[in-house]
Short mmCIF file of C-alpha atoms in Angstrom, two decimals:
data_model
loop_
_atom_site.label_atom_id
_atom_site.label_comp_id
_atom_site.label_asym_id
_atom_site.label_seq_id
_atom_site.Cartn_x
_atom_site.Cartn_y
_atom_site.Cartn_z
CA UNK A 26 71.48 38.11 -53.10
CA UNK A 27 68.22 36.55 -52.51
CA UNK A 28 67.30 33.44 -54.75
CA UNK A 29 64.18 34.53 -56.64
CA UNK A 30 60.87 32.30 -57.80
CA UNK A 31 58.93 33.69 -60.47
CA UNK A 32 55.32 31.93 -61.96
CA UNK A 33 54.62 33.40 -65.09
CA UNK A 34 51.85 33.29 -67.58
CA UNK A 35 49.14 33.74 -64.59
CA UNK A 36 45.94 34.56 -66.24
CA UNK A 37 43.36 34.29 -63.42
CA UNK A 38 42.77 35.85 -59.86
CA UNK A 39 42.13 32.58 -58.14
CA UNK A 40 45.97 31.03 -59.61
CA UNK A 41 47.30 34.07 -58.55
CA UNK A 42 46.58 33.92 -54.94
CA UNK A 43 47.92 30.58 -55.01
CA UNK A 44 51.00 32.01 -56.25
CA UNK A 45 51.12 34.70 -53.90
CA UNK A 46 49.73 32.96 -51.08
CA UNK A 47 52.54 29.86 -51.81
CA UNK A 48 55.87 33.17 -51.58
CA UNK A 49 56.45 33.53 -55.17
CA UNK A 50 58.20 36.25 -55.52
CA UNK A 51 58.22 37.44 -59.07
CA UNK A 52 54.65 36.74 -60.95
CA UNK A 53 54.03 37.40 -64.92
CA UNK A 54 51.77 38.81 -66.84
CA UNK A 55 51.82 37.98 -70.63
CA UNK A 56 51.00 40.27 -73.03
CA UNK A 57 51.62 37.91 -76.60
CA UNK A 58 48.16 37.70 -78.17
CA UNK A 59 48.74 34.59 -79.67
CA UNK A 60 49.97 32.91 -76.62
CA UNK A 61 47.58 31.10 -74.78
CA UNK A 62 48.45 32.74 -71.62
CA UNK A 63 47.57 36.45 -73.11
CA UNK A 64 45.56 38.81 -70.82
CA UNK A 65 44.12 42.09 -71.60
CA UNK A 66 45.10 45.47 -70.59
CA UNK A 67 41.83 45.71 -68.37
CA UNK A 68 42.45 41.83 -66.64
CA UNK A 69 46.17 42.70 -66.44
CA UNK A 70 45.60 45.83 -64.05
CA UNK A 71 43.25 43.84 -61.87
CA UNK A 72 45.43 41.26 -61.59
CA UNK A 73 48.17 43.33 -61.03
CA UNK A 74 46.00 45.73 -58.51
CA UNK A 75 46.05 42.34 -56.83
CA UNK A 76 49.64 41.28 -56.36
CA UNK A 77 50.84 44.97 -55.59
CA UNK A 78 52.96 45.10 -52.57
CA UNK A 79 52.95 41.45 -52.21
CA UNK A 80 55.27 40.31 -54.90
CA UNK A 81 57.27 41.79 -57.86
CA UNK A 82 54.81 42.24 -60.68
CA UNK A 83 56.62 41.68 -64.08
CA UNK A 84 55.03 42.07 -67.92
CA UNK A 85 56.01 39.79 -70.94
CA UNK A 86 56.42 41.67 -73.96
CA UNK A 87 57.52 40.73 -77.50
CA UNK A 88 59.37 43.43 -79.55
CA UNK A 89 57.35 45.90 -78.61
CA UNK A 90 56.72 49.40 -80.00
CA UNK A 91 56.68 52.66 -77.87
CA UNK A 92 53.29 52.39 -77.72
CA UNK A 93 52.87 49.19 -76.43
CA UNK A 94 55.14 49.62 -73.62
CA UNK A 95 53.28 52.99 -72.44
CA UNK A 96 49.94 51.26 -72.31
CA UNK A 97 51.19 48.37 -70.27
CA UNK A 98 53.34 50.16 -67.98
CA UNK A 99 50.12 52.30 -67.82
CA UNK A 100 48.04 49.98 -67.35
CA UNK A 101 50.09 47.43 -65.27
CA UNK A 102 52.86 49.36 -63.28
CA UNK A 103 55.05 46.72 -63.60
CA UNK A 104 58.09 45.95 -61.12
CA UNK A 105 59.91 44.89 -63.96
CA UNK A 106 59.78 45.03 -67.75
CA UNK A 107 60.33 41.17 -69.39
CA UNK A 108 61.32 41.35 -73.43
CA UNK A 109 60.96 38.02 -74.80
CA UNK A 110 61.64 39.11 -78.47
CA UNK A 111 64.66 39.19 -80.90
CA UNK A 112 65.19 42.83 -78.87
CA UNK A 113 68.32 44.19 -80.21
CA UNK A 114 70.99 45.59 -77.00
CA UNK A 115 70.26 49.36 -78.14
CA UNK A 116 66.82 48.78 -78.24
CA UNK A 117 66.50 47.15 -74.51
CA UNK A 118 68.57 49.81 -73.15
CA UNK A 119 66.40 52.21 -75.09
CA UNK A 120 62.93 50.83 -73.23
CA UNK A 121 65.06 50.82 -69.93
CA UNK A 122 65.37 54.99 -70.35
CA UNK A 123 62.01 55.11 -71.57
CA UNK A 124 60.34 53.06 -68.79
CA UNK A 125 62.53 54.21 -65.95
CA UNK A 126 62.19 50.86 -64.33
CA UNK A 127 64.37 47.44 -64.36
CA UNK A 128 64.34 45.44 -67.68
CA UNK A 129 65.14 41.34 -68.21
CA UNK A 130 65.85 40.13 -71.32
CA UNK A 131 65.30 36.74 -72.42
CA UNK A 132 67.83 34.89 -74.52
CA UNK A 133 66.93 31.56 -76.21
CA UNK A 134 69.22 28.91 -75.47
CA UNK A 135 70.06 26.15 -77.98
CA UNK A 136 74.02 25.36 -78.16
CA UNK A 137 76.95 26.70 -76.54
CA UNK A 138 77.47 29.39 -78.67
CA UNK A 139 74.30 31.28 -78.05
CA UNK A 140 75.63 32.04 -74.88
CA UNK A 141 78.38 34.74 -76.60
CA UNK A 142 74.83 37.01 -76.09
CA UNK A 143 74.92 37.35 -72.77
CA UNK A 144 77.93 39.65 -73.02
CA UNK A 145 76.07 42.61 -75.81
CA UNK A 146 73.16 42.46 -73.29
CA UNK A 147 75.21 43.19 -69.78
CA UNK A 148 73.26 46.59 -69.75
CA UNK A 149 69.57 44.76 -68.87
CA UNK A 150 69.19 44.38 -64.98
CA UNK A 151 68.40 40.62 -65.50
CA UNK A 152 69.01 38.09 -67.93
CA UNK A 153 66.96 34.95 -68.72
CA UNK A 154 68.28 31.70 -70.26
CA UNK A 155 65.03 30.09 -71.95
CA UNK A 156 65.09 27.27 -74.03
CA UNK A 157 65.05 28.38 -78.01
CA UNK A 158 61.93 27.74 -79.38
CA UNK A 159 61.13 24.95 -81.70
CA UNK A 160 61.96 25.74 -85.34
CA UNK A 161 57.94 25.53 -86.23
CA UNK A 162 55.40 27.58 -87.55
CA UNK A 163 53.57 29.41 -84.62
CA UNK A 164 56.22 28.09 -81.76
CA UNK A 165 55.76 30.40 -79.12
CA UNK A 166 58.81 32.43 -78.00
CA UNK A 167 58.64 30.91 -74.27
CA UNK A 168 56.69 28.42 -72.65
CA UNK A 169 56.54 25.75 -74.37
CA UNK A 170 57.77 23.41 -72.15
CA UNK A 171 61.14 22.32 -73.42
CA UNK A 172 64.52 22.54 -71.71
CA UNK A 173 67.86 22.90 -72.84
CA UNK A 174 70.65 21.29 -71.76
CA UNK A 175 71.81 22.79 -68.80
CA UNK A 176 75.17 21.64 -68.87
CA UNK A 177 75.68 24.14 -71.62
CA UNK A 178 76.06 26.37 -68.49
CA UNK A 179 78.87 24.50 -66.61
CA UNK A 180 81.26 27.33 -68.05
CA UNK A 181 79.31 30.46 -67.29
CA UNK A 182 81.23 32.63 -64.44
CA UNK A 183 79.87 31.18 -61.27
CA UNK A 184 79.47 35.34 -60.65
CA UNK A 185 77.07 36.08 -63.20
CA UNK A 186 73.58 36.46 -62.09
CA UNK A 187 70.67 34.82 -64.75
CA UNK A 188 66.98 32.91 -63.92
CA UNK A 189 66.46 29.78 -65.40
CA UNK A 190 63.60 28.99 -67.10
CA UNK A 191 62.23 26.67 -69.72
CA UNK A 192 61.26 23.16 -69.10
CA UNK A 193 61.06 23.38 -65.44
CA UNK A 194 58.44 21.59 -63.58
CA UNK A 195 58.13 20.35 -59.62
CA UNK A 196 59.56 17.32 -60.91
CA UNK A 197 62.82 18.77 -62.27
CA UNK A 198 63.43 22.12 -60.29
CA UNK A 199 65.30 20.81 -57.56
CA UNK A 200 67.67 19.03 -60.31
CA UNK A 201 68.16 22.28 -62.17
CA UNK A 202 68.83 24.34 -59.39
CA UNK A 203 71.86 21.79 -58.25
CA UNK A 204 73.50 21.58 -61.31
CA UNK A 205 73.26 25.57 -62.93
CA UNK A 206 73.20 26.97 -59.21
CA UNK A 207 71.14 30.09 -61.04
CA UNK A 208 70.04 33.14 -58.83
CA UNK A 209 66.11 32.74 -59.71
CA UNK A 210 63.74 30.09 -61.64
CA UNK A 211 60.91 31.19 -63.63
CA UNK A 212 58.24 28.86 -64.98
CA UNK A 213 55.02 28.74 -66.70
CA UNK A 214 53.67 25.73 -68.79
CA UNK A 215 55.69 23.62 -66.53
CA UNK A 216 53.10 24.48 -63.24
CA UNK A 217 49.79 23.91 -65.91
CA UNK A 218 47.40 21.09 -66.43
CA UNK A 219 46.74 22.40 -70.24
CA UNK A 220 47.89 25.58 -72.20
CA UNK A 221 47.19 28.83 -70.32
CA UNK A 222 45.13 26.45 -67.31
CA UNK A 223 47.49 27.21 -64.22
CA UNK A 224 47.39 24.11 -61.29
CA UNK A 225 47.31 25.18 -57.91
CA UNK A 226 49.05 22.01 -56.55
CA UNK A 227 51.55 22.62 -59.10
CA UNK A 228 52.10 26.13 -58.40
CA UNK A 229 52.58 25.43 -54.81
CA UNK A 230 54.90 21.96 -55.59
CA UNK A 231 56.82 24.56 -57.48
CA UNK A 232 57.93 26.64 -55.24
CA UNK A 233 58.30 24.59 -52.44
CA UNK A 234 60.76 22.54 -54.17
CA UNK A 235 62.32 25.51 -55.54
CA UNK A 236 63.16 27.09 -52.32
CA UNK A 237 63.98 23.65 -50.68
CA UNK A 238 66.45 23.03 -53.33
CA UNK A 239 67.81 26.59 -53.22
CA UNK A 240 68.28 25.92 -49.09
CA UNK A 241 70.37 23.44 -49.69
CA UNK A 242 72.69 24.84 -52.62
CA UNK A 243 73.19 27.36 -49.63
CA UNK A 244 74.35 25.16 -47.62
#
């Protein structure tokens, strides 16, 4: 299975021909009004008008109702549903019938045991391990730039198929990669000069040292 790079959060058309122009091959579109990273329906179809049938388009949602889903699918066509909420398994599989297209589900990861999760939500077509948010007031539920400890993973079956994201930066990608040997990185804060303010040259350090790194776990 092909090793997958995903840049999420984009927000602008100019960072997202970097992205697409650089190979990613997964790019995100939030849809969390209070993250900083939030685009409208309208700048969300142009966007995605833009990266159609040059990447896999995906849409962030957080516990969304019916409604919400059917104006971003609507509106967006995404690839690829992302739920990024406290999304129960009934309810994911639920917006998988509803939507007729893949669903990932995000699980925050904190300590060992939040990884007994990952076996009530087999039914999503791809799991992410994020980093749990901070315990604050307002913490957003991704992208806020903190990792987990990724040797929390050392005991997952080396079968099971996740993306990594949550702290990751062209600093640190390579290092993830090596030691949870996941099938696909995603990152957003991690490729920005300020909240929500995507870097080119961070964008493209990204994903070349994500698919360098991923070379070389191959071999």
């Amino acid at each position: 299975m092909d090793n997958l790079i995903k840049i999420c959060g984009l927000s602008t058309p100019e960072t997202l021909e970097v992205a697409l122009d650089a190979g990613a091959d997964m790019v995100g579109f939030t849809r969390i009004p209070r993250s900083p990273r939030h685009v409208s329906l309208d700048l969300a179809h142009r966007l995605s008008l833009q990266a159609r049938g040059r990447t896999q388009r995906v849409v962030l949602l957080l516990n969304p109702g019916d409604e919400d889903i059917a104006q971003a699918v609507e509106a967006i066509n995404p690839d690829l549903i992302q739920l990024h909420g406290s999304e129960t398994p009934e309810r994911v599989a639920e917006i998988r019938a509803m939507v007729k297209r893949p669903v990932m589900k995000a699980l925050g990861i904190a300590e060992a045991s939040d990884l007994q999760a990952l076996t009530a939500y087999a039914g999503a077509d791809r799991i992410l391990l994020d980093a749990k948010p901070p315990r604050t007031a307002g913490a957003l539920p991704g992208g806020n730039g903190i990792a987990f400890d990724w040797r929390l993973l050392n005991g997952l079956d080396p079968r099971l198929s996740f993306m990594l994201s949550g702290g990751l930066n062209p600093d640190n990608v390579a290092e993830a990669i090596r030691l949870t040997k996941p099938q696909a990185v995603d990152v957003s804060s991690g490729v920005e000069s300020g909240p929500g303010l995507k870097d080119p040259a961070r964008i493209e350090a990204f994903i070349r040292a994500a698919r360098t790194a991923f070379a070389a776990a191959h071999h």
